[in-house]
XYZ file of N, CA, C and O in Angstrom:
524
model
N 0.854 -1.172 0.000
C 0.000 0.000 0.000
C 0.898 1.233 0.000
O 1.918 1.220 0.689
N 0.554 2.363 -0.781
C 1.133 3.442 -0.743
C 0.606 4.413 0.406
O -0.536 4.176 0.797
N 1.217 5.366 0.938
C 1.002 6.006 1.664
C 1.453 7.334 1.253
O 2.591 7.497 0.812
N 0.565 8.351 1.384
C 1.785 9.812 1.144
C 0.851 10.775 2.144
O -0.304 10.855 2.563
N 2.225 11.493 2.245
C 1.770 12.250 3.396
C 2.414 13.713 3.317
O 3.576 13.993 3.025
N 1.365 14.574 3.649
C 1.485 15.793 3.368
C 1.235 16.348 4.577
O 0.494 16.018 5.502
N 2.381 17.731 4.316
C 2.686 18.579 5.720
C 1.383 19.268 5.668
O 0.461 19.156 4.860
N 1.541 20.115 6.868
C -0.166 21.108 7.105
C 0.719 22.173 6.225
O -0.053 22.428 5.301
N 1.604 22.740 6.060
C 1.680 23.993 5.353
C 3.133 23.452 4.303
O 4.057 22.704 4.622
N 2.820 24.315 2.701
C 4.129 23.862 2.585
C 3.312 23.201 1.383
O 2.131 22.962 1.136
N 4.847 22.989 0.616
C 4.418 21.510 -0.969
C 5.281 20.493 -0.610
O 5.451 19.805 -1.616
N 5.914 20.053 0.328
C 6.388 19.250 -0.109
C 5.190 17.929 0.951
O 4.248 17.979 1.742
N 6.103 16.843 0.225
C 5.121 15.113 0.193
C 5.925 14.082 0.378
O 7.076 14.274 -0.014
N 5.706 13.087 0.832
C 6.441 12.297 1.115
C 5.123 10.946 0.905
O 3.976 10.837 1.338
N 6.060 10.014 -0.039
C 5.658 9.006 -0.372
C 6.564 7.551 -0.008
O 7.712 7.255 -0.339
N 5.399 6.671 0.932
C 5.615 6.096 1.695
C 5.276 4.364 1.063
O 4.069 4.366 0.823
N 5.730 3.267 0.796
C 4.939 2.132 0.470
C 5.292 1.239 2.223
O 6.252 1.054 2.971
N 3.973 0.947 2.170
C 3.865 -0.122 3.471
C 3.342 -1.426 3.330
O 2.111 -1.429 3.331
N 3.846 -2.483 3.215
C 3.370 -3.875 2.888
C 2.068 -4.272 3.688
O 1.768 -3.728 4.751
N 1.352 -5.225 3.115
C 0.080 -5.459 3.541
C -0.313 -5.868 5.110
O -1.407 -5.773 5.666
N 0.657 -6.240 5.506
C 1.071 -6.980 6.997
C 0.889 -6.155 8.108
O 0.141 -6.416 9.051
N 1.744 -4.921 7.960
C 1.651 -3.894 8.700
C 0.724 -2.911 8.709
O 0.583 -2.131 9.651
N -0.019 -2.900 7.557
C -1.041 -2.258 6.973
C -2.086 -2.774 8.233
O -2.302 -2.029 9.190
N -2.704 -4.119 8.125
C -3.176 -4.428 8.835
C -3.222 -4.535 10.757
O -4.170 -4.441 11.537
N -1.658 -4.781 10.995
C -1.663 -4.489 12.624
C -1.825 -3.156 12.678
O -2.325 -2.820 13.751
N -1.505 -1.883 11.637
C -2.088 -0.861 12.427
C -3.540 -0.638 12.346
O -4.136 -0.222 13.340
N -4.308 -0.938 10.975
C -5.656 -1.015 11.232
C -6.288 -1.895 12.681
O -7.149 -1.364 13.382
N -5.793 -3.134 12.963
C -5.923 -3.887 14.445
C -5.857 -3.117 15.312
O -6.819 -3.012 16.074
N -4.402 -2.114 15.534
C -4.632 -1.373 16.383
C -5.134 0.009 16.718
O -4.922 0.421 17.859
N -5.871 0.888 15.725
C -6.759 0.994 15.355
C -7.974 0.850 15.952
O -8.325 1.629 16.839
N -8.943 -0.419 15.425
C -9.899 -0.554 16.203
C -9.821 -1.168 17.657
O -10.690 -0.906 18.489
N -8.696 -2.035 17.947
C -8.366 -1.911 19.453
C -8.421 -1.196 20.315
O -8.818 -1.674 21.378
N -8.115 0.030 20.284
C -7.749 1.202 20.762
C -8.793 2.746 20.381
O -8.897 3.819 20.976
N -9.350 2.275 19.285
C -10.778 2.904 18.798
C -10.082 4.843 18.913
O -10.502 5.777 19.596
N -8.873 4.774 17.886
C -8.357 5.497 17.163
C -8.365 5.605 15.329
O -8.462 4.630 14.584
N -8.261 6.768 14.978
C -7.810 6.157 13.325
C -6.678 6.271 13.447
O -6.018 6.838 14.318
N -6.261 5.468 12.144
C -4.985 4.795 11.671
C -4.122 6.109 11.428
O -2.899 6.057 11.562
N -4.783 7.316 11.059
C -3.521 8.303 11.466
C -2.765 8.958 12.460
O -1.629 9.432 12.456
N -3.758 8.866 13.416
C -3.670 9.138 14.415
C -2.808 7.756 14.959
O -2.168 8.335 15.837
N -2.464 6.688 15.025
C -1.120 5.172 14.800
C 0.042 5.634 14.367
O 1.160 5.757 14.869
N -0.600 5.947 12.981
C 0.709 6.336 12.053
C 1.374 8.062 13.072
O 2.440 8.128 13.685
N 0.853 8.633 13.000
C 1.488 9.755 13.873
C 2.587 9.125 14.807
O 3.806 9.283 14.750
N 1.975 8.504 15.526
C 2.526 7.791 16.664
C 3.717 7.189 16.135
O 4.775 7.542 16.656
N 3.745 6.543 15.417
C 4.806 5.581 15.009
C 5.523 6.721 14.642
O 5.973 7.354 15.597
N 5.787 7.216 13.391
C 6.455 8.318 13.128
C 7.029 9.127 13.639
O 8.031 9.574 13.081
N 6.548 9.708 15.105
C 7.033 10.699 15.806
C 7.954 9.842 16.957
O 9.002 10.206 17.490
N 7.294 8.740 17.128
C 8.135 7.979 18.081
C 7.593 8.382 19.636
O 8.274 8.472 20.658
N 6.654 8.518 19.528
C 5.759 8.550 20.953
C 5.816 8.026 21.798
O 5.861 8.507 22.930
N 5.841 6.291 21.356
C 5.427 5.831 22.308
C 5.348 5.727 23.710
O 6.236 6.358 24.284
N 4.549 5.119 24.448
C 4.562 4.950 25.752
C 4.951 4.214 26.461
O 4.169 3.400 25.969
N 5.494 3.591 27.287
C 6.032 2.402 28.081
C 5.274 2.275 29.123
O 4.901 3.137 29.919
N 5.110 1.417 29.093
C 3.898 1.370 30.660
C 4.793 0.814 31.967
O 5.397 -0.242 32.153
N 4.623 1.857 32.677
C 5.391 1.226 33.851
C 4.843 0.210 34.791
O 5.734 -0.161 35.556
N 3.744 -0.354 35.006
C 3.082 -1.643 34.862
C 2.733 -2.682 34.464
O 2.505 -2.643 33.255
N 2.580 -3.598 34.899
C 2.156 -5.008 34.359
C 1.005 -4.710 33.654
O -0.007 -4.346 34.253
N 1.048 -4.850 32.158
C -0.194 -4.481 31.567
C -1.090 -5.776 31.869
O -2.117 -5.613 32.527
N -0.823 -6.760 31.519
C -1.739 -7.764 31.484
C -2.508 -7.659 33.426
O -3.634 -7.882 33.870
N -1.484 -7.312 33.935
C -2.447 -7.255 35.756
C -3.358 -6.223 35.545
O -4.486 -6.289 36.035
N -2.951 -5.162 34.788
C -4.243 -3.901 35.062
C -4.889 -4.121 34.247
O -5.971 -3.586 34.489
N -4.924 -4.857 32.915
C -6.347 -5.862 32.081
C -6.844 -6.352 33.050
O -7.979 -5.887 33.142
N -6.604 -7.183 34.013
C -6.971 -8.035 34.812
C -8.129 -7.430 35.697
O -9.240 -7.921 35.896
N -7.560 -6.141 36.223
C -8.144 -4.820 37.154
C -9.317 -4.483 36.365
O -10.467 -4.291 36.760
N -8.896 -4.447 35.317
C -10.219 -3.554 34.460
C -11.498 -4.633 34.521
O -12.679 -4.443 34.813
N -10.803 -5.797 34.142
C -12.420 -6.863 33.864
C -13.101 -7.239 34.879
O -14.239 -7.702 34.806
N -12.350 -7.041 36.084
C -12.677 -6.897 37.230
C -13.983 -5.792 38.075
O -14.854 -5.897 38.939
N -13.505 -4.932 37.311
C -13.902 -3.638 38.136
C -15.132 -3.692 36.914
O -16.198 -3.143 37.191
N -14.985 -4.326 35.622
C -16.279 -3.752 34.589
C -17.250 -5.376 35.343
O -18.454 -5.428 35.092
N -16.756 -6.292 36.011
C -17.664 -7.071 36.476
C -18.564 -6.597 37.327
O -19.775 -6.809 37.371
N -17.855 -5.909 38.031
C -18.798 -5.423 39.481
C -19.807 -4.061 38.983
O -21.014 -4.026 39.220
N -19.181 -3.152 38.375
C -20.266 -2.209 37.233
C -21.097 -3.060 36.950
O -22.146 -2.963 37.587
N -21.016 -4.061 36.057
C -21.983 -4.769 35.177
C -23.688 -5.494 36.234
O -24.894 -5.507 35.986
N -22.502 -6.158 37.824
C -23.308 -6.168 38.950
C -24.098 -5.140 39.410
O -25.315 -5.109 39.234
N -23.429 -4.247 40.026
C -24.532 -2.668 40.430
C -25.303 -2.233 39.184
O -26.453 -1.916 39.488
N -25.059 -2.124 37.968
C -26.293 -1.950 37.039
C -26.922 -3.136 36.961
O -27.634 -3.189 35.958
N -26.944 -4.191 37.677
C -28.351 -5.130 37.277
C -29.029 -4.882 38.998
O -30.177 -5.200 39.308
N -28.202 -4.370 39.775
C -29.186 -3.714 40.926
C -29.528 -2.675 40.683
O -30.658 -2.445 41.116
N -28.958 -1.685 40.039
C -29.578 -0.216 39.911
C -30.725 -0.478 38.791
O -31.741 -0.078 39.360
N -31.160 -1.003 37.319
C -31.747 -0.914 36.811
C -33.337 -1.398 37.093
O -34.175 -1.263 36.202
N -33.634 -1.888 38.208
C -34.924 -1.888 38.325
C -35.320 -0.930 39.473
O -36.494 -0.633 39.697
N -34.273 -0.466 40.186
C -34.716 0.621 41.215
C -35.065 2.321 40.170
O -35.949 3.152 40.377
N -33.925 2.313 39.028
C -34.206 3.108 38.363
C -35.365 3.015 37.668
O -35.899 4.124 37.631
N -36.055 2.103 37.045
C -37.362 1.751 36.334
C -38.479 2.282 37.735
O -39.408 3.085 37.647
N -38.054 1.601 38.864
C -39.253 1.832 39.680
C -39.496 3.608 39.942
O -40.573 4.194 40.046
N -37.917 4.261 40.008
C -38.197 5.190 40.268
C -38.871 6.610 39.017
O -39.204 7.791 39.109
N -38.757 5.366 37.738
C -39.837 6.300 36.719
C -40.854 6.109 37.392
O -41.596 6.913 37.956
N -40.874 5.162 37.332
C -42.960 4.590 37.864
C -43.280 5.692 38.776
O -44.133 6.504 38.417
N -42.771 5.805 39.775
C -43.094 6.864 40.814
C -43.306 8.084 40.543
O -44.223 8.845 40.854
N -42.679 8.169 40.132
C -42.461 10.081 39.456
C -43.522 10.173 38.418
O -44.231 11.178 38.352
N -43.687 8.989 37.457
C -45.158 9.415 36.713
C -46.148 9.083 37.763
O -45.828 9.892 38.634
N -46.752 8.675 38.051
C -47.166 8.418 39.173
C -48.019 9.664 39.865
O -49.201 10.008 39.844
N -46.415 10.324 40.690
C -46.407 11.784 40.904
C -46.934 12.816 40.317
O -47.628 13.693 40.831
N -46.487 12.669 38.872
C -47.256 13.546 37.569
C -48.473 13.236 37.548
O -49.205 14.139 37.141
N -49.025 12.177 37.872
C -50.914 11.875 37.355
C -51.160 12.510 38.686
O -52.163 13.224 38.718
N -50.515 12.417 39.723
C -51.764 12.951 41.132
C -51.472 14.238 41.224
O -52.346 15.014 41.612
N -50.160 14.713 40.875
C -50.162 16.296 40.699
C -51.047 16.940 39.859
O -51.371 18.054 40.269
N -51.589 16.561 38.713
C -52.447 16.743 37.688
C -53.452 16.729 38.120
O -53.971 17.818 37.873
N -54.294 15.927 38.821
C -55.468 15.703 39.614
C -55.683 16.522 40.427
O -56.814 17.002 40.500
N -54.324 17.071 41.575
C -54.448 17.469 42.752
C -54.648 19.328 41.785
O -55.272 20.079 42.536
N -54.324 19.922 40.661
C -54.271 20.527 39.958
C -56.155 20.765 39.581
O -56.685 21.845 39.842
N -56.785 19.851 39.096
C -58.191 19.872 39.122
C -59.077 20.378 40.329
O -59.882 21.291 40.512
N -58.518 19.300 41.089
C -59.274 18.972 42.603
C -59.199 20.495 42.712
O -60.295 21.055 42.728
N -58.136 21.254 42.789
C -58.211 22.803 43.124
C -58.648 23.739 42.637
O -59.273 24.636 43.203
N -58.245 23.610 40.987
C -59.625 24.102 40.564
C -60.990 24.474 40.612
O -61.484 25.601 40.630
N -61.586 23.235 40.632
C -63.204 22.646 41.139
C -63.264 23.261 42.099
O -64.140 24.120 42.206
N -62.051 22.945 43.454
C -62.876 23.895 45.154
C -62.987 25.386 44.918
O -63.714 26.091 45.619
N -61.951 26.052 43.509
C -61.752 27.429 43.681
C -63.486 27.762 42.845
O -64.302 28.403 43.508
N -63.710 27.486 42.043
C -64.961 27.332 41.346
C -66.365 27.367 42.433
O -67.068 28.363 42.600
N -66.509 26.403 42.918
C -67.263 25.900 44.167
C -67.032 27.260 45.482
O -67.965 27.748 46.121
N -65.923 27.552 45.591
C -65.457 28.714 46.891
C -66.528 30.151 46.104
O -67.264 30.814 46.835
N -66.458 30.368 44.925
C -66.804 31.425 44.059
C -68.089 31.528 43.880
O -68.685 32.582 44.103
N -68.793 30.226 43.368
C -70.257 30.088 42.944
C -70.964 29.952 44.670
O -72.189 30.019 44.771
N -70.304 29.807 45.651
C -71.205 30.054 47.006
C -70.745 31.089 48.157
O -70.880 31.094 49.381
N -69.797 32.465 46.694
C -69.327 33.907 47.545
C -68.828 33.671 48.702
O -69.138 34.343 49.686
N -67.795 32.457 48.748
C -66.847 32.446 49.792
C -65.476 33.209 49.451
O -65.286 33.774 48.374
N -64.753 33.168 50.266
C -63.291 34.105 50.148
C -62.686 33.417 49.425
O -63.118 32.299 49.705
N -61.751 33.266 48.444
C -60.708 32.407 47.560
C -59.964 33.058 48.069
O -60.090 34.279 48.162
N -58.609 32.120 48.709
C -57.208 32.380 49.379
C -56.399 31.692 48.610
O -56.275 30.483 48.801
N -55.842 32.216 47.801
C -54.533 31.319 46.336
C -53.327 30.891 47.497
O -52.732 31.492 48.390
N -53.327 29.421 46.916
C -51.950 28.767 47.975
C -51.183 28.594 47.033
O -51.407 27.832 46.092
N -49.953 29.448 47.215
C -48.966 29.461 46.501
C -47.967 28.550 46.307
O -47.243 28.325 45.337
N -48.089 27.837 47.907
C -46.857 26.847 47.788
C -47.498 25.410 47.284
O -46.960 24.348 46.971
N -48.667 25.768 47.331
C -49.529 24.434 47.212
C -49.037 24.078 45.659
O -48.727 22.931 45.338
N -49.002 25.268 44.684
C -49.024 25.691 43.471
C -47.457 25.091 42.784
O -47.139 24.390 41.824
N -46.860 25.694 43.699
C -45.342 25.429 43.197
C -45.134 23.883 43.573
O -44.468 23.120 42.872
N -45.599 23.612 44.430
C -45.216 21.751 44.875
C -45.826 21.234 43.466
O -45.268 20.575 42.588
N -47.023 21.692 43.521
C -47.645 20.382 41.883
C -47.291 21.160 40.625
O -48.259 21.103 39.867
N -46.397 21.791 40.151
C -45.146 22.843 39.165
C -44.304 22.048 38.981
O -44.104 21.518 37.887
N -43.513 21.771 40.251
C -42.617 20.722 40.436
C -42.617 19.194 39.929
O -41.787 18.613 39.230
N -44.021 18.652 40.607
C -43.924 17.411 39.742
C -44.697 17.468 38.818
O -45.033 16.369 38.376
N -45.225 18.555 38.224
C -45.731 18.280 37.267
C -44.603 18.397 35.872
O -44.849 18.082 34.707
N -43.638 18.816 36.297
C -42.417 19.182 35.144
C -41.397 17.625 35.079
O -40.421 17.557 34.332
């Protein structure tokens, strides 16, 4: 495979052939690493690399570890989270109601020339779940 590569400013180019082999471990690493391949090739080129001052394969080890126990607390969190939609709509239908219900008494307070006293906080609590 040919490769050419051009500066950000500037004419000049540089033409590169890379055999199929290598072509491929950097595409591998690549989606391994869920980079593009220029962003590899940079790397290689500039001579970046990193050395890990750890046992890589122990902190693989750490990771599948730690994504086990995630994987555990989301199969406990996901039905407390479901329940806690339920609730909150829930909340929304009786706030909605409790929204009527007040209505109707302010209606009823009016049609038998009683005093109407607006409850404000009453107002803002069913605002709240009603949003």
């Amino acid at each position: 495979m040919r490769l050419k590569i051009k500066p950000e400013r500037g004419f000049g180019k540089i033409e590169v052939e890379i055999n199929e082999d290598l072509w491929k471990k950097i595409e591998d690493l690549s989606e391994r690493y869920k980079v593009g391949e220029d962003y590899i090739l940079r790397i290689i080129l500039t001579g970046e690399f990193k050395t890990p001052n750890e046992d890589v394969q122990n902190l693989e080890k750490k990771v599948q570890e730690l994504e086990k126990k995630v994987y555990e607390l989301e199969k406990k969190w996901a039905p407390l989270r479901y329940k806690a939609y339920g609730v909150s709509e829930d909340n929304k239908i009786l706030a909605i109601e409790l929204s009527g219900l007040l209505a109707e008494n302010t209606q009823l307070k009016r049609f038998l020339r009683k005093k109407v006293e607006p409850n404000f906080e009453l107002r803002k609590l069913i605002e709240y779940y009603i949003r």
